[in-house]
mmCIF file of C-alpha atoms and ligand atoms in Angstrom:
data_model
loop_
_atom_site.group_PDB
_atom_site.id
_atom_site.type_symbol
_atom_site.label_atom_id
_atom_site.label_comp_id
_atom_site.label_asym_id
_atom_site.label_seq_id
_atom_site.Cartn_x
_atom_site.Cartn_y
_atom_site.Cartn_z
ATOM 1 C CA MET U 1 80.112 125.441 58.192
ATOM 2 C CA LEU U 2 79.344 121.912 58.655
ATOM 3 C CA SER U 3 78.553 119.782 55.318
ATOM 4 C CA LEU U 4 76.985 116.360 55.068
ATOM 5 C CA GLY U 5 77.897 114.593 51.701
ATOM 6 C CA ILE U 6 76.285 111.723 50.242
ATOM 7 C CA GLU U 7 78.180 109.616 47.537
ATOM 8 C CA GLY U 8 76.187 107.047 45.373
ATOM 9 C CA THR U 9 77.251 107.094 41.837
ATOM 10 C CA ALA U 10 77.954 103.374 41.450
ATOM 11 C CA HIS U 11 78.895 100.390 43.901
ATOM 12 C CA THR U 12 79.582 102.788 46.806
ATOM 13 C CA ILE U 13 77.262 104.351 49.183
ATOM 14 C CA GLY U 14 79.006 106.718 51.488
ATOM 15 C CA VAL U 15 78.216 109.523 54.039
ATOM 16 C CA GLY U 16 80.848 111.982 55.168
ATOM 17 C CA ILE U 17 80.700 115.132 57.486
ATOM 18 C CA VAL U 18 83.598 117.746 56.883
ATOM 19 C CA ASP U 19 83.900 121.350 58.230
ATOM 20 C CA SER U 20 85.068 124.380 56.572
ATOM 21 C CA GLN U 21 88.865 123.584 57.113
ATOM 22 C CA CYS U 22 88.361 120.183 55.528
ATOM 23 C CA ASN U 23 88.446 118.343 58.827
ATOM 24 C CA ILE U 24 86.914 115.063 58.161
ATOM 25 C CA LEU U 25 84.743 114.283 61.101
ATOM 26 C CA SER U 26 83.336 111.087 59.825
ATOM 27 C CA ASN U 27 83.418 109.256 56.490
ATOM 28 C CA VAL U 28 81.469 105.905 56.368
ATOM 29 C CA LEU U 29 80.874 103.773 53.343
ATOM 30 C CA LYS U 30 79.524 100.403 52.157
ATOM 31 C CA MET U 31 80.037 98.814 48.768
ATOM 32 C CA TYR U 32 77.634 96.683 47.023
ATOM 33 C CA HIS U 33 79.080 93.355 45.817
ATOM 34 C CA PRO U 34 77.047 91.774 42.930
ATOM 35 C CA GLU U 35 76.675 88.021 43.760
ATOM 36 C CA LYS U 36 77.755 87.351 40.242
ATOM 37 C CA GLY U 37 78.568 89.294 36.920
ATOM 38 C CA GLY U 38 78.870 93.138 36.781
ATOM 39 C CA ILE U 39 76.900 95.747 38.649
ATOM 40 C CA HIS U 40 73.098 95.724 38.314
ATOM 41 C CA PRO U 41 72.050 99.456 38.666
ATOM 42 C CA ARG U 42 68.834 98.748 40.355
ATOM 43 C CA GLU U 43 70.223 96.186 42.938
ATOM 44 C CA ALA U 44 73.024 98.613 43.622
ATOM 45 C CA ALA U 45 70.552 101.360 44.431
ATOM 46 C CA ASN U 46 68.562 98.997 46.647
ATOM 47 C CA HIS U 47 71.537 98.274 48.618
ATOM 48 C CA HIS U 48 72.118 101.919 49.070
ATOM 49 C CA ALA U 49 68.573 102.733 49.960
ATOM 50 C CA GLU U 50 68.649 99.666 52.530
ATOM 51 C CA ASN U 51 72.015 101.059 54.163
ATOM 52 C CA LEU U 52 71.700 105.032 54.015
ATOM 53 C CA ILE U 53 69.480 105.399 56.856
ATOM 54 C CA SER U 54 71.747 103.556 59.462
ATOM 55 C CA MET U 55 74.715 105.139 57.778
ATOM 56 C CA LEU U 56 73.523 108.693 58.423
ATOM 57 C CA LYS U 57 72.998 107.858 61.990
ATOM 58 C CA GLU U 58 76.516 106.242 62.114
ATOM 59 C CA ALA U 59 78.214 109.430 60.300
ATOM 60 C CA THR U 60 76.490 111.951 62.636
ATOM 61 C CA GLU U 61 77.279 109.790 65.789
ATOM 62 C CA LYS U 62 80.958 109.319 64.630
ATOM 63 C CA ALA U 63 81.242 113.125 64.011
ATOM 64 C CA GLY U 64 79.684 113.886 67.319
ATOM 65 C CA VAL U 65 77.042 116.140 65.928
ATOM 66 C CA ASN U 66 73.141 116.507 65.698
ATOM 67 C CA TYR U 67 71.315 117.031 62.366
ATOM 68 C CA GLU U 68 70.625 120.349 63.800
ATOM 69 C CA ASN U 69 74.407 121.244 63.770
ATOM 70 C CA LEU U 70 74.516 120.627 59.887
ATOM 71 C CA ASP U 71 74.618 123.764 57.488
ATOM 72 C CA LEU U 72 74.593 122.127 54.148
ATOM 73 C CA ILE U 73 73.753 118.894 52.343
ATOM 74 C CA SER U 74 75.877 118.023 49.330
ATOM 75 C CA PHE U 75 75.376 114.857 47.167
ATOM 76 C CA SER U 76 76.816 113.424 44.000
ATOM 77 C CA GLN U 77 74.788 114.788 41.287
ATOM 78 C CA GLY U 78 76.555 112.758 38.450
ATOM 79 C CA PRO U 79 77.971 111.288 36.418
ATOM 80 C CA GLY U 80 77.041 107.821 37.420
ATOM 81 C CA LEU U 81 74.033 105.202 37.206
ATOM 82 C CA GLY U 82 70.600 106.558 37.259
ATOM 83 C CA PRO U 83 68.893 104.496 40.018
ATOM 84 C CA CYS U 84 72.122 104.748 42.499
ATOM 85 C CA LEU U 85 72.172 108.596 41.819
ATOM 86 C CA ARG U 86 68.433 109.008 42.334
ATOM 87 C CA THR U 87 68.759 107.229 45.782
ATOM 88 C CA GLY U 88 71.335 109.558 47.056
ATOM 89 C CA ALA U 89 69.794 112.712 45.634
ATOM 90 C CA THR U 90 66.401 111.638 47.215
ATOM 91 C CA ALA U 91 67.826 111.320 50.675
ATOM 92 C CA ALA U 92 69.497 114.485 50.007
ATOM 93 C CA ARG U 93 66.667 116.587 49.303
ATOM 94 C CA ALA U 94 64.733 114.705 52.136
ATOM 95 C CA LEU U 95 67.265 115.945 54.703
ATOM 96 C CA ALA U 96 67.835 119.371 53.264
ATOM 97 C CA LEU U 97 63.987 120.227 53.045
ATOM 98 C CA THR U 98 63.385 118.751 56.627
ATOM 99 C CA LEU U 99 66.436 120.504 58.181
ATOM 100 C CA ASN U 100 65.603 123.669 55.925
ATOM 101 C CA ILE U 101 69.109 124.037 55.162
ATOM 102 C CA PRO U 102 70.911 124.650 51.549
ATOM 103 C CA ILE U 103 71.520 121.725 49.279
ATOM 104 C CA ILE U 104 74.282 121.355 46.627
ATOM 105 C CA GLY U 105 74.681 118.772 44.023
ATOM 106 C CA VAL U 106 78.255 118.193 43.007
ATOM 107 C CA ASN U 107 80.307 116.707 40.063
ATOM 108 C CA HIS U 108 81.701 113.474 41.467
ATOM 109 C CA CYS U 109 84.822 113.747 39.288
ATOM 110 C CA VAL U 110 85.763 117.288 40.200
ATOM 111 C CA ALA U 111 85.347 116.236 43.952
ATOM 112 C CA HIS U 112 87.986 113.460 43.534
ATOM 113 C CA LEU U 113 90.316 116.450 42.296
ATOM 114 C CA GLU U 114 89.260 118.973 45.026
ATOM 115 C CA ILE U 115 89.675 116.621 47.804
ATOM 116 C CA GLY U 116 93.179 115.684 46.571
ATOM 117 C CA ARG U 117 94.045 119.219 46.061
ATOM 118 C CA LYS U 118 93.192 120.276 49.648
ATOM 119 C CA THR U 119 94.394 117.116 51.569
ATOM 120 C CA GLN U 120 97.667 116.860 49.555
ATOM 121 C CA HIS U 121 98.448 120.698 49.442
ATOM 122 C CA CYS U 122 98.404 120.808 45.558
ATOM 123 C CA VAL U 123 97.878 124.091 43.852
ATOM 124 C CA ASN U 124 97.346 123.302 40.536
ATOM 125 C CA PRO U 125 97.510 119.625 39.714
ATOM 126 C CA VAL U 126 97.144 117.312 36.551
ATOM 127 C CA LEU U 127 94.611 114.634 38.281
ATOM 128 C CA LEU U 128 95.007 111.046 36.908
ATOM 129 C CA TYR U 129 91.501 109.841 37.918
ATOM 130 C CA VAL U 130 91.355 105.952 37.640
ATOM 131 C CA SER U 131 88.480 104.160 39.010
ATOM 132 C CA GLY U 132 86.053 101.523 38.034
ATOM 133 C CA GLY U 133 84.102 103.324 35.788
ATOM 134 C CA ASN U 134 86.293 106.271 35.121
ATOM 135 C CA THR U 135 89.651 107.024 33.537
ATOM 136 C CA GLN U 136 90.181 110.484 32.901
ATOM 137 C CA ILE U 137 93.423 112.988 32.857
ATOM 138 C CA ILE U 138 91.849 116.289 34.106
ATOM 139 C CA ALA U 139 93.558 119.725 34.583
ATOM 140 C CA PHE U 140 92.267 123.272 35.193
ATOM 141 C CA SER U 141 92.311 125.752 32.187
ATOM 142 C CA ASN U 142 90.534 128.747 31.399
ATOM 143 C CA GLY U 143 87.893 128.700 34.101
ATOM 144 C CA LYS U 144 86.996 124.847 33.827
ATOM 145 C CA TYR U 145 88.300 121.403 34.667
ATOM 146 C CA ARG U 146 89.112 120.257 31.236
ATOM 147 C CA VAL U 147 89.493 116.542 30.350
ATOM 148 C CA PHE U 148 92.750 116.212 28.311
ATOM 149 C CA GLY U 149 92.592 112.515 27.804
ATOM 150 C CA GLU U 150 90.257 109.650 28.613
ATOM 151 C CA THR U 151 89.282 106.062 27.970
ATOM 152 C CA LEU U 152 87.504 105.627 24.677
ATOM 153 C CA ASP U 153 85.823 102.518 26.016
ATOM 154 C CA ILE U 154 85.930 101.038 29.424
ATOM 155 C CA GLY U 155 87.497 102.340 32.729
ATOM 156 C CA ILE U 156 90.764 100.809 33.737
ATOM 157 C CA GLY U 157 89.261 99.225 37.008
ATOM 158 C CA ASN U 158 86.381 97.799 34.809
ATOM 159 C CA MET U 159 89.036 96.035 32.736
ATOM 160 C CA LEU U 160 90.841 94.775 35.759
ATOM 161 C CA ASP U 161 87.532 93.498 37.345
ATOM 162 C CA LYS U 162 86.306 91.844 34.196
ATOM 163 C CA PHE U 163 89.874 90.170 33.484
ATOM 164 C CA GLY U 164 89.567 89.071 37.319
ATOM 165 C CA ARG U 165 86.252 87.786 36.776
ATOM 166 C CA GLY U 166 87.539 85.277 34.175
ATOM 167 C CA LEU U 167 90.307 84.144 36.464
ATOM 168 C CA LYS U 168 87.863 83.579 39.383
ATOM 169 C CA LEU U 169 89.486 86.443 41.549
ATOM 170 C CA GLY U 170 85.944 87.848 42.908
ATOM 171 C CA PHE U 171 85.051 91.283 42.790
ATOM 172 C CA PRO U 172 86.713 93.948 42.810
ATOM 173 C CA ALA U 173 89.627 92.316 41.468
ATOM 174 C CA GLY U 174 92.296 95.083 41.211
ATOM 175 C CA ALA U 175 94.003 94.358 44.575
ATOM 176 C CA LYS U 176 94.054 90.660 43.865
ATOM 177 C CA ILE U 177 95.623 91.336 40.353
ATOM 178 C CA GLU U 178 98.330 93.694 41.968
ATOM 179 C CA GLU U 179 99.108 90.797 44.405
ATOM 180 C CA LEU U 180 99.505 88.257 41.592
ATOM 181 C CA ALA U 181 101.446 90.572 39.289
ATOM 182 C CA GLU U 182 104.352 90.410 41.940
ATOM 183 C CA GLY U 183 104.898 86.928 41.096
ATOM 184 C CA GLY U 184 104.956 87.781 37.225
ATOM 185 C CA LYS U 185 108.181 87.361 35.398
ATOM 186 C CA LYS U 186 107.440 87.446 31.662
ATOM 187 C CA LEU U 187 106.320 90.703 29.823
ATOM 188 C CA LEU U 188 103.721 89.451 27.577
ATOM 189 C CA ASP U 189 102.771 91.347 24.333
ATOM 190 C CA LEU U 190 99.421 93.132 24.857
ATOM 191 C CA PRO U 191 97.922 96.085 22.881
ATOM 192 C CA TYR U 192 99.326 99.359 23.974
ATOM 193 C CA SER U 193 96.328 101.485 22.820
ATOM 194 C CA VAL U 194 97.140 105.242 23.339
ATOM 195 C CA LYS U 195 95.295 107.425 20.564
ATOM 196 C CA GLY U 196 96.316 111.009 20.922
ATOM 197 C CA MET U 197 95.707 111.887 24.526
ATOM 198 C CA ASP U 198 93.134 108.945 25.089
ATOM 199 C CA VAL U 199 93.458 105.359 25.871
ATOM 200 C CA SER U 200 91.600 102.309 25.503
ATOM 201 C CA PHE U 201 91.570 98.978 27.300
ATOM 202 C CA SER U 202 88.941 96.610 25.803
ATOM 203 C CA GLY U 203 91.698 95.198 23.262
ATOM 204 C CA MET U 204 93.849 94.590 26.223
ATOM 205 C CA LEU U 205 91.200 92.766 28.061
ATOM 206 C CA THR U 206 90.358 90.463 24.848
ATOM 207 C CA ALA U 207 94.065 89.728 24.225
ATOM 208 C CA ALA U 208 94.793 88.963 27.925
ATOM 209 C CA SER U 209 91.921 86.647 28.276
ATOM 210 C CA ASN U 210 92.902 85.062 25.100
ATOM 211 C CA LEU U 211 96.344 84.428 26.399
ATOM 212 C CA TYR U 212 94.977 82.915 29.630
ATOM 213 C CA SER U 213 93.026 80.278 27.683
ATOM 214 C CA LYS U 214 96.212 79.499 25.773
ATOM 215 C CA GLY U 215 98.107 78.620 29.064
ATOM 216 C CA GLU U 216 99.875 81.838 30.097
ATOM 217 C CA THR U 217 100.075 82.011 33.910
ATOM 218 C CA ARG U 218 97.885 84.324 35.903
ATOM 219 C CA GLU U 219 101.074 86.031 37.485
ATOM 220 C CA ASP U 220 102.584 86.768 34.075
ATOM 221 C CA LEU U 221 99.265 88.058 32.686
ATOM 222 C CA CYS U 222 98.559 90.494 35.670
ATOM 223 C CA HIS U 223 102.139 91.605 35.538
ATOM 224 C CA SER U 224 101.891 92.311 31.920
ATOM 225 C CA ILE U 225 98.433 94.094 32.063
ATOM 226 C CA GLN U 226 99.621 96.355 34.743
ATOM 227 C CA GLU U 227 102.936 97.010 33.007
ATOM 228 C CA THR U 228 101.188 97.947 29.862
ATOM 229 C CA ALA U 229 98.123 99.710 31.036
ATOM 230 C CA PHE U 230 100.000 101.831 33.509
ATOM 231 C CA ALA U 231 102.663 102.739 31.197
ATOM 232 C CA MET U 232 99.811 104.022 28.827
ATOM 233 C CA LEU U 233 98.366 106.014 31.538
ATOM 234 C CA THR U 234 101.649 107.561 32.567
ATOM 235 C CA GLU U 235 102.436 108.467 29.090
ATOM 236 C CA VAL U 236 99.230 110.477 28.665
ATOM 237 C CA THR U 237 99.751 112.205 32.096
ATOM 238 C CA GLU U 238 103.159 113.092 31.288
ATOM 239 C CA ARG U 239 101.781 114.801 27.909
ATOM 240 C CA ALA U 240 99.253 116.666 29.691
ATOM 241 C CA MET U 241 102.004 118.016 32.005
ATOM 242 C CA ALA U 242 104.043 118.993 29.484
ATOM 243 C CA HIS U 243 101.313 120.814 27.375
ATOM 244 C CA THR U 244 100.033 122.585 30.322
ATOM 245 C CA ASP U 245 103.229 123.446 32.018
ATOM 246 C CA ILE U 246 102.021 121.912 35.183
ATOM 247 C CA GLU U 247 104.355 120.493 37.660
ATOM 248 C CA GLU U 248 102.084 118.585 40.203
ATOM 249 C CA VAL U 249 100.339 115.232 39.518
ATOM 250 C CA LEU U 250 97.591 114.013 41.742
ATOM 251 C CA LEU U 251 96.172 110.529 41.641
ATOM 252 C CA GLY U 252 92.607 109.810 42.510
ATOM 253 C CA GLY U 253 90.138 106.846 42.148
ATOM 254 C CA GLY U 254 89.996 103.194 43.539
ATOM 255 C CA VAL U 255 92.884 102.113 41.371
ATOM 256 C CA ALA U 256 94.951 104.754 42.912
ATOM 257 C CA SER U 257 95.668 102.022 45.669
ATOM 258 C CA ASN U 258 98.023 100.134 43.176
ATOM 259 C CA LYS U 259 101.622 100.679 44.503
ATOM 260 C CA ARG U 260 103.037 99.659 40.981
ATOM 261 C CA LEU U 261 100.913 102.609 39.263
ATOM 262 C CA CYS U 262 102.044 104.996 42.015
ATOM 263 C CA THR U 263 105.843 104.135 41.298
ATOM 264 C CA MET U 264 105.396 104.659 37.640
ATOM 265 C CA LEU U 265 103.933 108.016 38.204
ATOM 266 C CA LYS U 266 106.129 109.066 40.858
ATOM 267 C CA THR U 267 109.244 108.233 38.847
ATOM 268 C CA MET U 268 107.827 110.107 35.708
ATOM 269 C CA ALA U 269 107.120 113.074 38.016
ATOM 270 C CA LEU U 270 110.392 113.229 39.496
ATOM 271 C CA ALA U 271 112.198 112.789 36.332
ATOM 272 C CA ARG U 272 110.429 116.088 35.460
ATOM 273 C CA GLY U 273 111.230 117.805 38.755
ATOM 274 C CA ALA U 274 107.457 117.742 39.504
ATOM 275 C CA LYS U 275 105.439 116.801 42.726
ATOM 276 C CA PHE U 276 103.644 113.491 42.802
ATOM 277 C CA ALA U 277 100.680 113.142 45.431
ATOM 278 C CA VAL U 278 98.109 110.602 46.390
ATOM 279 C CA PRO U 279 95.612 110.914 49.041
ATOM 280 C CA PRO U 280 95.046 108.179 51.540
ATOM 281 C CA GLN U 281 92.845 105.249 50.166
ATOM 282 C CA LYS U 282 89.808 106.187 51.997
ATOM 283 C CA LEU U 283 89.860 109.539 50.142
ATOM 284 C CA CYS U 284 90.883 108.203 46.745
ATOM 285 C CA ILE U 285 87.831 105.749 46.475
ATOM 286 C CA ASP U 286 84.213 107.102 46.136
ATOM 287 C CA ASN U 287 83.418 108.512 49.650
ATOM 288 C CA GLY U 288 81.162 110.937 51.200
ATOM 289 C CA ALA U 289 83.638 113.264 52.715
ATOM 290 C CA MET U 290 84.883 114.387 49.200
ATOM 291 C CA ILE U 291 81.303 115.270 48.280
ATOM 292 C CA ALA U 292 80.785 117.124 51.588
ATOM 293 C CA TRP U 293 83.896 118.936 50.983
ATOM 294 C CA MET U 294 82.818 119.748 47.234
ATOM 295 C CA GLY U 295 79.745 121.241 48.537
ATOM 296 C CA ILE U 296 81.577 123.637 51.093
ATOM 297 C CA ILE U 297 83.759 124.897 48.275
ATOM 298 C CA MET U 298 80.851 125.479 45.972
ATOM 299 C CA TYR U 299 78.618 127.123 48.431
ATOM 300 C CA GLU U 300 81.611 129.645 49.962
ATOM 301 C CA SER U 301 82.128 130.459 46.179
ATOM 302 C CA GLY U 302 78.416 131.641 45.852
ATOM 303 C CA VAL U 303 76.857 128.507 44.381
ATOM 304 C CA ARG U 304 73.136 128.130 45.442
ATOM 305 C CA MET U 305 70.763 125.433 44.239
ATOM 306 C CA ASN U 306 66.941 125.244 44.397
ATOM 307 C CA ILE U 307 65.290 121.834 44.876
ATOM 308 C CA LYS U 308 64.481 121.937 40.884
ATOM 309 C CA ASP U 309 68.217 122.242 40.246
ATOM 310 C CA THR U 310 68.865 119.048 41.988
ATOM 311 C CA VAL U 311 67.911 116.658 39.284
ATOM 312 C CA ILE U 312 70.617 113.928 38.818
ATOM 313 C CA ARG U 313 72.711 114.171 35.824
ATOM 314 C CA GLN U 314 73.867 110.741 34.640
ATOM 315 C CA ARG U 315 76.379 112.042 31.856
ATOM 316 C CA PHE U 316 77.434 115.020 33.886
ATOM 317 C CA ARG U 317 80.769 115.953 32.239
ATOM 318 C CA THR U 318 83.657 117.524 34.332
ATOM 319 C CA ASP U 319 84.172 120.511 31.940
ATOM 320 C CA GLU U 320 80.461 121.324 32.293
ATOM 321 C CA VAL U 321 81.121 122.603 35.723
ATOM 322 C CA GLU U 322 81.602 126.338 36.259
ATOM 323 C CA VAL U 323 84.765 126.517 38.544
ATOM 324 C CA GLN U 324 83.994 129.901 40.192
ATOM 325 C CA TRP U 325 86.220 128.992 43.232
ATOM 326 C CA ARG U 326 89.475 129.228 41.393
HETATM 327 P P1 ATP V 1 83.444 105.364 40.049
HETATM 328 O O1 ATP V 1 82.074 105.335 40.310
HETATM 329 O O2 ATP V 1 84.308 106.501 40.311
HETATM 330 O O3 ATP V 1 83.934 104.799 38.715
HETATM 331 P P2 ATP V 1 84.265 102.789 41.462
HETATM 332 O O4 ATP V 1 82.708 102.520 41.766
HETATM 333 O O5 ATP V 1 84.722 102.045 40.238
HETATM 334 O O6 ATP V 1 84.008 104.396 41.273
HETATM 335 P P3 ATP V 1 86.290 102.956 43.351
HETATM 336 O O7 ATP V 1 86.510 102.606 44.707
HETATM 337 O O8 ATP V 1 86.803 104.342 42.979
HETATM 338 O O9 ATP V 1 84.952 102.713 42.779
HETATM 339 O O10 ATP V 1 87.312 102.089 42.543
HETATM 340 C C1 ATP V 1 87.047 100.709 42.439
HETATM 341 C C2 ATP V 1 88.064 99.989 41.568
HETATM 342 O O11 ATP V 1 89.401 100.296 41.899
HETATM 343 C C3 ATP V 1 87.770 98.574 41.162
HETATM 344 O O12 ATP V 1 87.666 98.524 39.806
HETATM 345 C C4 ATP V 1 88.798 98.017 41.746
HETATM 346 O O13 ATP V 1 89.327 96.708 41.277
HETATM 347 C C5 ATP V 1 90.048 98.916 41.655
HETATM 348 N N1 ATP V 1 91.202 98.601 42.555
HETATM 349 C C6 ATP V 1 91.011 98.699 44.038
HETATM 350 N N2 ATP V 1 92.148 98.460 44.534
HETATM 351 C C7 ATP V 1 93.054 98.163 43.383
HETATM 352 C C8 ATP V 1 94.691 97.871 43.295
HETATM 353 N N3 ATP V 1 95.288 97.747 44.425
HETATM 354 N N4 ATP V 1 95.032 97.939 42.032
HETATM 355 C C9 ATP V 1 94.332 98.092 41.057
HETATM 356 N N5 ATP V 1 93.044 98.394 41.135
HETATM 357 C C10 ATP V 1 92.410 98.476 42.193
HETATM 358 FE FE1 FE2 V 2 84.873 107.890 41.822
#
């Protein structure tokens, strides 16, 4: 079975083609970079609409397939920004109806978990999903993927990007912050906000920005943000593993590219005798291949959708998905 997946929840528009063994035949993506400030949903959606047609062509050519070879169209149904989701969903419906093949709308967060589970050979991991908009600790329990902890305000990537904007690091800032952090020596006191299993980052953002205006160096600030924020994430991930008796930890989302975060989680996992896994960067960031794969899993487990079921779901929660494939 060949599935074409369309991702378009936020900044990234992606098209991927995947087969039933999870061979990734193509996975093309383009990221919208706002000229200044944060993401503007309508502008991002325009970016996606302008690029989608040529990306569909590129993805099929790279995969060496024709549209007639496709068996399934999958798309990100949510959560995400309305105008962006609508662009991807409209294209997916048009393709499925024209080709007369099934369509499946998938939950973006669950897709991050399932592509990691398949490609990293994890059986039952705790997923730490860290991206711009999302920060969640997810694990399977009683037929559903449950959110064991999450951010109470902004996503960690969003915090890094906002802090980076103040330092004029450009967008996205995560990788530059990682680079600067390597030169940091001093661990500055920043709010360590863990509330039960949840975390919050806006206090850290304000405190770090204030320290910057008081003259602390960029290097020390980036180092301190990373050490504090990643320690918070490692703590709640470890607690989720302890509560669920799970011995695998999987990382996903754009912030998973960060080596320091990987090292901290790996150290924690190894100390518990657990496995640590992180997919290659192209599968951690938002991408079409994970959506295509998620569609295959759902289709093969018996899920079928009519066009009327493909309405986008901006606030689609991870634990709303009936996981009938496990
Ligand atoms: P989502 O819609 O799932 O929230 P997204 O639009 O934020 O996703 P991703 O590609 O998953 O897209 O993640 C992008 C985020 O990852 C940005 O906030 C960026 O700063 C961050 N990031 C990228 N590389 C690094 C890095 N090396 N260290 C820390 N953060 C990073
Ligand atoms: Fe994502």
